[in-house]
Each structure stands twice: as C-alpha cells, then as structure tokens.
Amino acid sequence: DTEVTQTPKHLVMGMTNKKSLKCEQHMGHRAMYWYKQKAKKPPELMFVYSYEKLSINESVPSRFSPECPNSSLLNLHLHALQPEDSALYLCASSQDLWYREQYFGPGTRLTVT
Amino acid sequence: SQQGEEDPQALSIQEGENATMNCSYKTSINNLQWYRQNSGRGLVHLILIRSNEREKHSGRLRVTLDTSKKSSSLLITASRAADTASYFCATSQETSGSRLTFGEGTQLTVNP
C-alpha cells in the first residue's frame, strides 16, 4: 500500500473556528510532512516529523499546530486562521529523513472565510 | 527562497511529441527529484537521480543531471494527453536530509 490519505478533501471555515486536518499512511514510513501550496506555486514546507517527534518547524504561525499521535497519523490543528491561509494543504511521508522520495496525499483544499 | 528554477514555465505540445523541461539549482545537492501534479491534486514522485548519476530512465521518462552546471532536464517521450500536469523538480541538499526545495514548476499541456 503506497497511499497517503487525507481528510477532509475540502474544508470551509470561519476565522473563529477550530478545525483539524488528518493524514494517514500505512507504509511504515517514519518521517511525515505538512506542506502548504497556493495556486500555481510550488509546495512550501511547514512541518516535519521524524519518529513522531517534531523535527522542523519552518517558522509557521502558531495558529497552525501539528500533532503526530503515532507513526501512522499526522494532524494539523487550525485555529483563528486568516483568509490568506486559504490553500491546498498537502501531507507527505518518506521512509526516513535521509534523502528519500516523498509520497504525497491528495491534499485538503482549505478556504477561510 | 526557492532553490530550483524551471523553464519553460509553460509548454504546450501535440500528442506524440516529446516534452523537455529544465531545472537549475544553486547549491550542492544529494539528489534531485521530479514530481508531477495534476490540477488540484497531490504530487506524484516520478524519478530520483543522485548527485553521482548522470542519467536515469523510467518508462517514457529520461532525466539527466549535470552537477557542474547545476542543472537537470526531464524528457517525456511520445507524450499523451494524460501527461498534462505541472512538473516540479525538487532538490535535497547535502546538509538538509529529506527537506526538499521545489522549483517553480512547468505546466505541460498535451493536446490530443
């Protein structure tokens, strides 16, 4: 199984809402990533988890809060977002942190109203 | 800032023609990868070429890497309408492990 799944596919939330994005993989990968992608732009790295520990935070605002409950799951908790946070949020995983190809999920299309 | 720059930004060809996309980067790398993204979907890994490799093939894909020029090219032969997508190069630098730096991407349109 080489699939990374993400839920929900689409999410519309107000600026005062709290919501969560979920990501799951069953490939036994030990590194997981969150990316943000705006239209017609490349993905921008947000967070990296390695062996369930936060390894990289690319200076992401605290209104985005990642969580890795176990080696298969990755969550992104959202609170008090701004309209400019509207984007495609992609989850990815790789075997480990060292120079590996990454497997991406289909993404969650987030709209902040 | 993005390390990778790709050209062309957009490419439109007819089915059956070959498509070539180029990627340049600035710092030493461990490997360079190419990904495809269909509109509004996730990225799909196509091929990884290591810094000590010069050419790699996978099906209709051919990737070259010239570390002296800090550049790579992706050739898709005998293109199909289903190849219509955005193509991104991504570099993994020697000091950054799996942190990928993506290029700006090339939008390929293959007309039937």
PDB file of C-alpha atoms in Angstrom:
ATOM      1  CA  ASP A   1       0.000   0.000   0.000  1.00  0.00           C
ATOM      2  CA  THR A   2       1.721   3.199  -1.195  1.00  0.00           C
ATOM      3  CA  GLU A   3      -1.114   5.515  -0.307  1.00  0.00           C
ATOM      4  CA  VAL A   4      -1.252   8.572   1.867  1.00  0.00           C
ATOM      5  CA  THR A   5      -4.810   9.561   2.727  1.00  0.00           C
ATOM      6  CA  GLN A   6      -6.025  12.966   3.843  1.00  0.00           C
ATOM      7  CA  THR A   7      -9.344  14.081   5.272  1.00  0.00           C
ATOM      8  CA  PRO A   8     -11.341  16.112   4.641  1.00  0.00           C
ATOM      9  CA  LYS A   9     -10.938  16.759   0.898  1.00  0.00           C
ATOM     10  CA  HIS A  10     -12.454  20.219   1.243  1.00  0.00           C
ATOM     11  CA  LEU A  11     -12.900  22.455   4.287  1.00  0.00           C
ATOM     12  CA  VAL A  12     -14.522  25.861   4.627  1.00  0.00           C
ATOM     13  CA  MET A  13     -14.042  27.557   7.974  1.00  0.00           C
ATOM     14  CA  GLY A  14     -14.567  30.942   9.516  1.00  0.00           C
ATOM     15  CA  MET A  15     -11.808  32.893  11.136  1.00  0.00           C
ATOM     16  CA  THR A  16     -13.012  31.993  14.633  1.00  0.00           C
ATOM     17  CA  ASN A  17     -13.407  28.257  14.013  1.00  0.00           C
ATOM     18  CA  LYS A  18     -11.199  25.428  15.190  1.00  0.00           C
ATOM     19  CA  LYS A  19     -10.741  22.524  12.818  1.00  0.00           C
ATOM     20  CA  SER A  20      -8.267  19.724  12.178  1.00  0.00           C
ATOM     21  CA  LEU A  21      -6.771  18.161   9.086  1.00  0.00           C
ATOM     22  CA  LYS A  22      -5.874  14.479   9.218  1.00  0.00           C
ATOM     23  CA  CYS A  23      -3.290  12.433   7.358  1.00  0.00           C
ATOM     24  CA  GLU A  24      -2.637   8.695   7.487  1.00  0.00           C
ATOM     25  CA  GLN A  25      -0.105   6.338   5.937  1.00  0.00           C
ATOM     26  CA  HIS A  26       0.450   2.603   6.391  1.00  0.00           C
ATOM     27  CA  MET A  27       3.766   2.239   4.593  1.00  0.00           C
ATOM     28  CA  GLY A  28       5.785   2.111   7.798  1.00  0.00           C
ATOM     29  CA  HIS A  29       7.337   5.472   6.979  1.00  0.00           C
ATOM     30  CA  ARG A  30       8.945   7.260   9.908  1.00  0.00           C
ATOM     31  CA  ALA A  31       9.013  10.793   8.500  1.00  0.00           C
ATOM     32  CA  MET A  32       5.882  12.831   7.800  1.00  0.00           C
ATOM     33  CA  TYR A  33       5.455  16.321   6.423  1.00  0.00           C
ATOM     34  CA  TRP A  34       2.933  19.130   6.103  1.00  0.00           C
ATOM     35  CA  TYR A  35       3.123  21.446   3.100  1.00  0.00           C
ATOM     36  CA  LYS A  36       1.076  24.469   2.097  1.00  0.00           C
ATOM     37  CA  GLN A  37       0.523  25.161  -1.587  1.00  0.00           C
ATOM     38  CA  LYS A  38      -1.004  28.272  -3.122  1.00  0.00           C
ATOM     39  CA  ALA A  39      -2.382  28.249  -6.649  1.00  0.00           C
ATOM     40  CA  LYS A  40       0.240  27.956  -9.398  1.00  0.00           C
ATOM     41  CA  LYS A  41       3.050  27.825  -6.820  1.00  0.00           C
ATOM     42  CA  PRO A  42       5.261  25.003  -5.546  1.00  0.00           C
ATOM     43  CA  PRO A  43       4.579  23.395  -2.163  1.00  0.00           C
ATOM     44  CA  GLU A  44       6.083  25.180   0.846  1.00  0.00           C
ATOM     45  CA  LEU A  45       7.282  23.063   3.738  1.00  0.00           C
ATOM     46  CA  MET A  46       5.586  23.768   7.066  1.00  0.00           C
ATOM     47  CA  PHE A  47       6.498  20.951   9.470  1.00  0.00           C
ATOM     48  CA  VAL A  48       8.488  17.726   9.522  1.00  0.00           C
ATOM     49  CA  TYR A  49       8.073  14.881  11.994  1.00  0.00           C
ATOM     50  CA  SER A  50      10.652  12.170  12.391  1.00  0.00           C
ATOM     51  CA  TYR A  51       9.889   9.142  14.555  1.00  0.00           C
ATOM     52  CA  GLU A  52       6.854  11.028  15.914  1.00  0.00           C
ATOM     53  CA  LYS A  53       8.932  13.974  17.100  1.00  0.00           C
ATOM     54  CA  LEU A  54       8.775  17.431  15.569  1.00  0.00           C
ATOM     55  CA  SER A  55      11.997  17.849  13.635  1.00  0.00           C
ATOM     56  CA  ILE A  56      11.407  21.006  11.601  1.00  0.00           C
ATOM     57  CA  ASN A  57       9.069  23.965  12.038  1.00  0.00           C
ATOM     58  CA  GLU A  58       9.545  26.405   9.199  1.00  0.00           C
ATOM     59  CA  SER A  59       8.569  29.420  11.343  1.00  0.00           C
ATOM     60  CA  VAL A  60       4.899  28.659  10.878  1.00  0.00           C
ATOM     61  CA  PRO A  61       2.428  30.899  12.797  1.00  0.00           C
ATOM     62  CA  SER A  62       1.093  29.360  16.000  1.00  0.00           C
ATOM     63  CA  ARG A  63      -2.439  29.279  14.604  1.00  0.00           C
ATOM     64  CA  PHE A  64      -1.213  26.082  12.891  1.00  0.00           C
ATOM     65  CA  SER A  65      -0.479  23.341  15.411  1.00  0.00           C
ATOM     66  CA  PRO A  66       0.819  19.948  14.252  1.00  0.00           C
ATOM     67  CA  GLU A  67       0.442  16.698  16.134  1.00  0.00           C
ATOM     68  CA  CYS A  68       1.754  13.201  15.476  1.00  0.00           C
ATOM     69  CA  PRO A  69      -0.216  10.793  17.717  1.00  0.00           C
ATOM     70  CA  ASN A  70       1.542   7.708  16.319  1.00  0.00           C
ATOM     71  CA  SER A  71       3.768   6.658  13.470  1.00  0.00           C
ATOM     72  CA  SER A  72       0.854   6.383  11.014  1.00  0.00           C
ATOM     73  CA  LEU A  73      -1.071   9.545  11.797  1.00  0.00           C
ATOM     74  CA  LEU A  74      -0.393  13.240  11.400  1.00  0.00           C
ATOM     75  CA  ASN A  75      -2.814  16.011  12.317  1.00  0.00           C
ATOM     76  CA  LEU A  76      -2.793  19.732  11.681  1.00  0.00           C
ATOM     77  CA  HIS A  77      -4.931  21.716  14.114  1.00  0.00           C
ATOM     78  CA  LEU A  78      -6.207  25.037  12.834  1.00  0.00           C
ATOM     79  CA  HIS A  79      -7.398  27.958  14.949  1.00  0.00           C
ATOM     80  CA  ALA A  80      -8.111  31.626  14.232  1.00  0.00           C
ATOM     81  CA  LEU A  81      -6.952  31.394  10.638  1.00  0.00           C
ATOM     82  CA  GLN A  82      -6.811  34.288   8.223  1.00  0.00           C
ATOM     83  CA  PRO A  83      -8.222  34.415   4.681  1.00  0.00           C
ATOM     84  CA  GLU A  84      -4.659  34.324   3.318  1.00  0.00           C
ATOM     85  CA  ASP A  85      -4.292  30.868   4.865  1.00  0.00           C
ATOM     86  CA  SER A  86      -6.648  29.533   2.198  1.00  0.00           C
ATOM     87  CA  ALA A  87      -4.624  26.994   0.217  1.00  0.00           C
ATOM     88  CA  LEU A  88      -4.142  23.320  -0.588  1.00  0.00           C
ATOM     89  CA  TYR A  89      -2.599  21.552   2.417  1.00  0.00           C
ATOM     90  CA  LEU A  90      -0.568  18.522   1.483  1.00  0.00           C
ATOM     91  CA  CYS A  91       0.670  15.741   3.704  1.00  0.00           C
ATOM     92  CA  ALA A  92       3.598  13.576   2.674  1.00  0.00           C
ATOM     93  CA  SER A  93       5.646  10.747   4.106  1.00  0.00           C
ATOM     94  CA  SER A  94       9.023   9.195   3.448  1.00  0.00           C
ATOM     95  CA  GLN A  95      10.878   6.150   4.712  1.00  0.00           C
ATOM     96  CA  ASP A  96      13.026   8.335   6.909  1.00  0.00           C
ATOM     97  CA  LEU A  97      14.589  11.789   6.879  1.00  0.00           C
ATOM     98  CA  TRP A  98      17.557  10.949   4.752  1.00  0.00           C
ATOM     99  CA  TYR A  99      17.436  11.820   1.082  1.00  0.00           C
ATOM    100  CA  ARG A 100      14.299   9.891   0.209  1.00  0.00           C
ATOM    101  CA  GLU A 101      11.459  10.287  -2.200  1.00  0.00           C
ATOM    102  CA  GLN A 102       8.264  11.544  -0.630  1.00  0.00           C
ATOM    103  CA  TYR A 103       4.761  10.161  -1.085  1.00  0.00           C
ATOM    104  CA  PHE A 104       2.034  12.780  -1.099  1.00  0.00           C
ATOM    105  CA  GLY A 105      -1.615  12.641  -0.174  1.00  0.00           C
ATOM    106  CA  PRO A 106      -4.284  14.245  -2.374  1.00  0.00           C
ATOM    107  CA  GLY A 107      -4.490  17.308  -0.157  1.00  0.00           C
ATOM    108  CA  THR A 108      -7.155  19.247   1.706  1.00  0.00           C
ATOM    109  CA  ARG A 109      -8.483  22.338  -0.058  1.00  0.00           C
ATOM    110  CA  LEU A 110      -8.970  24.883   2.746  1.00  0.00           C
ATOM    111  CA  THR A 111     -10.997  28.064   2.360  1.00  0.00           C
ATOM    112  CA  VAL A 112     -11.037  30.568   5.215  1.00  0.00           C
ATOM    113  CA  THR A 113     -13.958  32.997   5.108  1.00  0.00           C
TER     114      THR A 113
ATOM    115  CA  SER B   1      13.686  31.335  -1.383  1.00  0.00           C
ATOM    116  CA  GLN B   2      13.241  28.575  -3.948  1.00  0.00           C
ATOM    117  CA  GLN B   3      16.475  26.931  -4.980  1.00  0.00           C
ATOM    118  CA  GLY B   4      15.123  25.455  -8.166  1.00  0.00           C
ATOM    119  CA  GLU B   5      14.149  27.390 -11.218  1.00  0.00           C
ATOM    120  CA  GLU B   6      12.412  25.671 -14.059  1.00  0.00           C
ATOM    121  CA  ASP B   7      11.936  26.533 -17.655  1.00  0.00           C
ATOM    122  CA  PRO B   8       9.830  26.844 -19.527  1.00  0.00           C
ATOM    123  CA  GLN B   9       7.072  27.983 -17.157  1.00  0.00           C
ATOM    124  CA  ALA B  10       4.517  26.593 -19.597  1.00  0.00           C
ATOM    125  CA  LEU B  11       4.809  24.175 -22.502  1.00  0.00           C
ATOM    126  CA  SER B  12       2.098  23.170 -24.982  1.00  0.00           C
ATOM    127  CA  ILE B  13       2.686  20.294 -27.403  1.00  0.00           C
ATOM    128  CA  GLN B  14       0.770  17.802 -29.530  1.00  0.00           C
ATOM    129  CA  GLU B  15       0.226  14.200 -28.538  1.00  0.00           C
ATOM    130  CA  GLY B  16       3.111  12.029 -29.683  1.00  0.00           C
ATOM    131  CA  GLU B  17       5.704  14.811 -29.435  1.00  0.00           C
ATOM    132  CA  ASN B  18       8.473  14.871 -26.861  1.00  0.00           C
ATOM    133  CA  ALA B  19       8.459  17.344 -23.967  1.00  0.00           C
ATOM    134  CA  THR B  20      11.621  18.648 -22.325  1.00  0.00           C
ATOM    135  CA  MET B  21      11.674  20.591 -19.073  1.00  0.00           C
ATOM    136  CA  ASN B  22      14.734  22.068 -17.426  1.00  0.00           C
ATOM    137  CA  CYS B  23      15.621  22.765 -13.824  1.00  0.00           C
ATOM    138  CA  SER B  24      18.517  24.771 -12.404  1.00  0.00           C
ATOM    139  CA  TYR B  25      19.620  24.952  -8.800  1.00  0.00           C
ATOM    140  CA  LYS B  26      22.157  26.898  -6.779  1.00  0.00           C
ATOM    141  CA  THR B  27      23.778  24.787  -4.054  1.00  0.00           C
ATOM    142  CA  SER B  28      25.333  21.331  -3.799  1.00  0.00           C
ATOM    143  CA  ILE B  29      22.778  18.580  -3.719  1.00  0.00           C
ATOM    144  CA  ASN B  30      22.495  14.975  -2.590  1.00  0.00           C
ATOM    145  CA  ASN B  31      19.781  14.182  -5.112  1.00  0.00           C
ATOM    146  CA  LEU B  32      17.269  15.772  -7.436  1.00  0.00           C
ATOM    147  CA  GLN B  33      13.732  14.518  -7.820  1.00  0.00           C
ATOM    148  CA  TRP B  34      10.945  15.153 -10.287  1.00  0.00           C
ATOM    149  CA  TYR B  35       7.281  15.203  -9.284  1.00  0.00           C
ATOM    150  CA  ARG B  36       4.067  15.503 -11.281  1.00  0.00           C
ATOM    151  CA  GLN B  37       0.935  17.232 -10.039  1.00  0.00           C
ATOM    152  CA  ASN B  38      -2.419  17.027 -11.748  1.00  0.00           C
ATOM    153  CA  SER B  39      -4.586  20.088 -11.187  1.00  0.00           C
ATOM    154  CA  GLY B  40      -5.556  20.480  -7.541  1.00  0.00           C
ATOM    155  CA  ARG B  41      -4.222  17.054  -6.565  1.00  0.00           C
ATOM    156  CA  GLY B  42      -1.243  15.714  -4.633  1.00  0.00           C
ATOM    157  CA  LEU B  43       2.219  15.325  -6.078  1.00  0.00           C
ATOM    158  CA  VAL B  44       3.351  12.031  -7.548  1.00  0.00           C
ATOM    159  CA  HIS B  45       7.019  11.073  -7.359  1.00  0.00           C
ATOM    160  CA  LEU B  46       8.411  10.303 -10.815  1.00  0.00           C
ATOM    161  CA  ILE B  47      12.136   9.746 -10.514  1.00  0.00           C
ATOM    162  CA  LEU B  48      15.099  10.410  -8.215  1.00  0.00           C
ATOM    163  CA  ILE B  49      18.606  10.932  -9.547  1.00  0.00           C
ATOM    164  CA  ARG B  50      21.565  11.049  -7.179  1.00  0.00           C
ATOM    165  CA  SER B  51      24.390  13.541  -7.453  1.00  0.00           C
ATOM    166  CA  ASN B  52      26.800  10.854  -8.675  1.00  0.00           C
ATOM    167  CA  GLU B  53      24.464   9.794 -11.510  1.00  0.00           C
ATOM    168  CA  ARG B  54      24.268  11.477 -14.886  1.00  0.00           C
ATOM    169  CA  GLU B  55      21.222   9.901 -16.488  1.00  0.00           C
ATOM    170  CA  LYS B  56      18.275   7.814 -15.416  1.00  0.00           C
ATOM    171  CA  HIS B  57      15.361   6.263 -17.276  1.00  0.00           C
ATOM    172  CA  SER B  58      11.914   5.163 -16.171  1.00  0.00           C
ATOM    173  CA  GLY B  59       9.485   4.124 -18.879  1.00  0.00           C
ATOM    174  CA  ARG B  60       8.940   7.151 -21.138  1.00  0.00           C
ATOM    175  CA  LEU B  61      10.896   9.410 -18.761  1.00  0.00           C
ATOM    176  CA  ARG B  62      14.545  10.303 -19.108  1.00  0.00           C
ATOM    177  CA  VAL B  63      16.264  12.519 -16.561  1.00  0.00           C
ATOM    178  CA  THR B  64      19.745  13.964 -16.864  1.00  0.00           C
ATOM    179  CA  LEU B  65      21.798  15.700 -14.213  1.00  0.00           C
ATOM    180  CA  ASP B  66      24.790  17.941 -14.777  1.00  0.00           C
ATOM    181  CA  THR B  67      26.227  18.879 -11.392  1.00  0.00           C
ATOM    182  CA  SER B  68      28.912  21.096 -12.975  1.00  0.00           C
ATOM    183  CA  LYS B  69      26.165  23.268 -14.457  1.00  0.00           C
ATOM    184  CA  LYS B  70      23.793  22.687 -11.542  1.00  0.00           C
ATOM    185  CA  SER B  71      21.031  21.707 -13.913  1.00  0.00           C
ATOM    186  CA  SER B  72      18.718  18.824 -14.746  1.00  0.00           C
ATOM    187  CA  SER B  73      16.320  18.032 -17.532  1.00  0.00           C
ATOM    188  CA  LEU B  74      13.243  15.834 -17.729  1.00  0.00           C
ATOM    189  CA  LEU B  75      12.326  14.395 -21.106  1.00  0.00           C
ATOM    190  CA  ILE B  76       8.934  12.787 -21.652  1.00  0.00           C
ATOM    191  CA  THR B  77       8.857  10.874 -24.919  1.00  0.00           C
ATOM    192  CA  ALA B  78       5.777  10.132 -27.036  1.00  0.00           C
ATOM    193  CA  SER B  79       3.597  12.342 -24.848  1.00  0.00           C
ATOM    194  CA  ARG B  80      -0.051  11.592 -24.176  1.00  0.00           C
ATOM    195  CA  ALA B  81      -2.957  13.825 -23.197  1.00  0.00           C
ATOM    196  CA  ALA B  82      -2.802  12.163 -19.749  1.00  0.00           C
ATOM    197  CA  ASP B  83       0.674  13.672 -19.260  1.00  0.00           C
ATOM    198  CA  THR B  84      -0.959  17.109 -18.949  1.00  0.00           C
ATOM    199  CA  ALA B  85       0.093  18.299 -15.487  1.00  0.00           C
ATOM    200  CA  SER B  86       2.513  20.519 -13.605  1.00  0.00           C
ATOM    201  CA  TYR B  87       6.006  19.134 -13.241  1.00  0.00           C
ATOM    202  CA  PHE B  88       8.266  20.168 -10.345  1.00  0.00           C
ATOM    203  CA  CYS B  89      11.898  19.487  -9.726  1.00  0.00           C
ATOM    204  CA  ALA B  90      12.928  19.246  -6.084  1.00  0.00           C
ATOM    205  CA  THR B  91      16.416  19.185  -4.658  1.00  0.00           C
ATOM    206  CA  SER B  92      17.640  17.577  -1.491  1.00  0.00           C
ATOM    207  CA  GLN B  93      20.705  19.440  -0.331  1.00  0.00           C
ATOM    208  CA  GLU B  94      23.679  17.721   1.194  1.00  0.00           C
ATOM    209  CA  THR B  95      23.056  19.250   4.597  1.00  0.00           C
ATOM    210  CA  SER B  96      19.287  19.078   4.755  1.00  0.00           C
ATOM    211  CA  GLY B  97      18.319  15.411   4.504  1.00  0.00           C
ATOM    212  CA  SER B  98      14.807  14.973   3.206  1.00  0.00           C
ATOM    213  CA  ARG B  99      13.970  18.672   3.265  1.00  0.00           C
ATOM    214  CA  LEU B 100      13.042  19.245  -0.370  1.00  0.00           C
ATOM    215  CA  THR B 101      13.321  22.582  -2.116  1.00  0.00           C
ATOM    216  CA  PHE B 102      10.910  22.763  -5.029  1.00  0.00           C
ATOM    217  CA  GLY B 103      11.301  24.648  -8.259  1.00  0.00           C
ATOM    218  CA  GLU B 104       8.548  26.894  -9.567  1.00  0.00           C
ATOM    219  CA  GLY B 105       7.266  24.175 -11.893  1.00  0.00           C
ATOM    220  CA  THR B 106       6.464  23.745 -15.576  1.00  0.00           C
ATOM    221  CA  GLN B 107       2.841  23.496 -16.696  1.00  0.00           C
ATOM    222  CA  LEU B 108       2.713  20.949 -19.516  1.00  0.00           C
ATOM    223  CA  THR B 109      -0.314  20.758 -21.787  1.00  0.00           C
ATOM    224  CA  VAL B 110      -0.505  17.883 -24.263  1.00  0.00           C
ATOM    225  CA  ASN B 111      -3.151  18.480 -26.897  1.00  0.00           C
ATOM    226  CA  PRO B 112      -4.913  15.427 -28.365  1.00  0.00           C
TER     227      PRO B 112
END
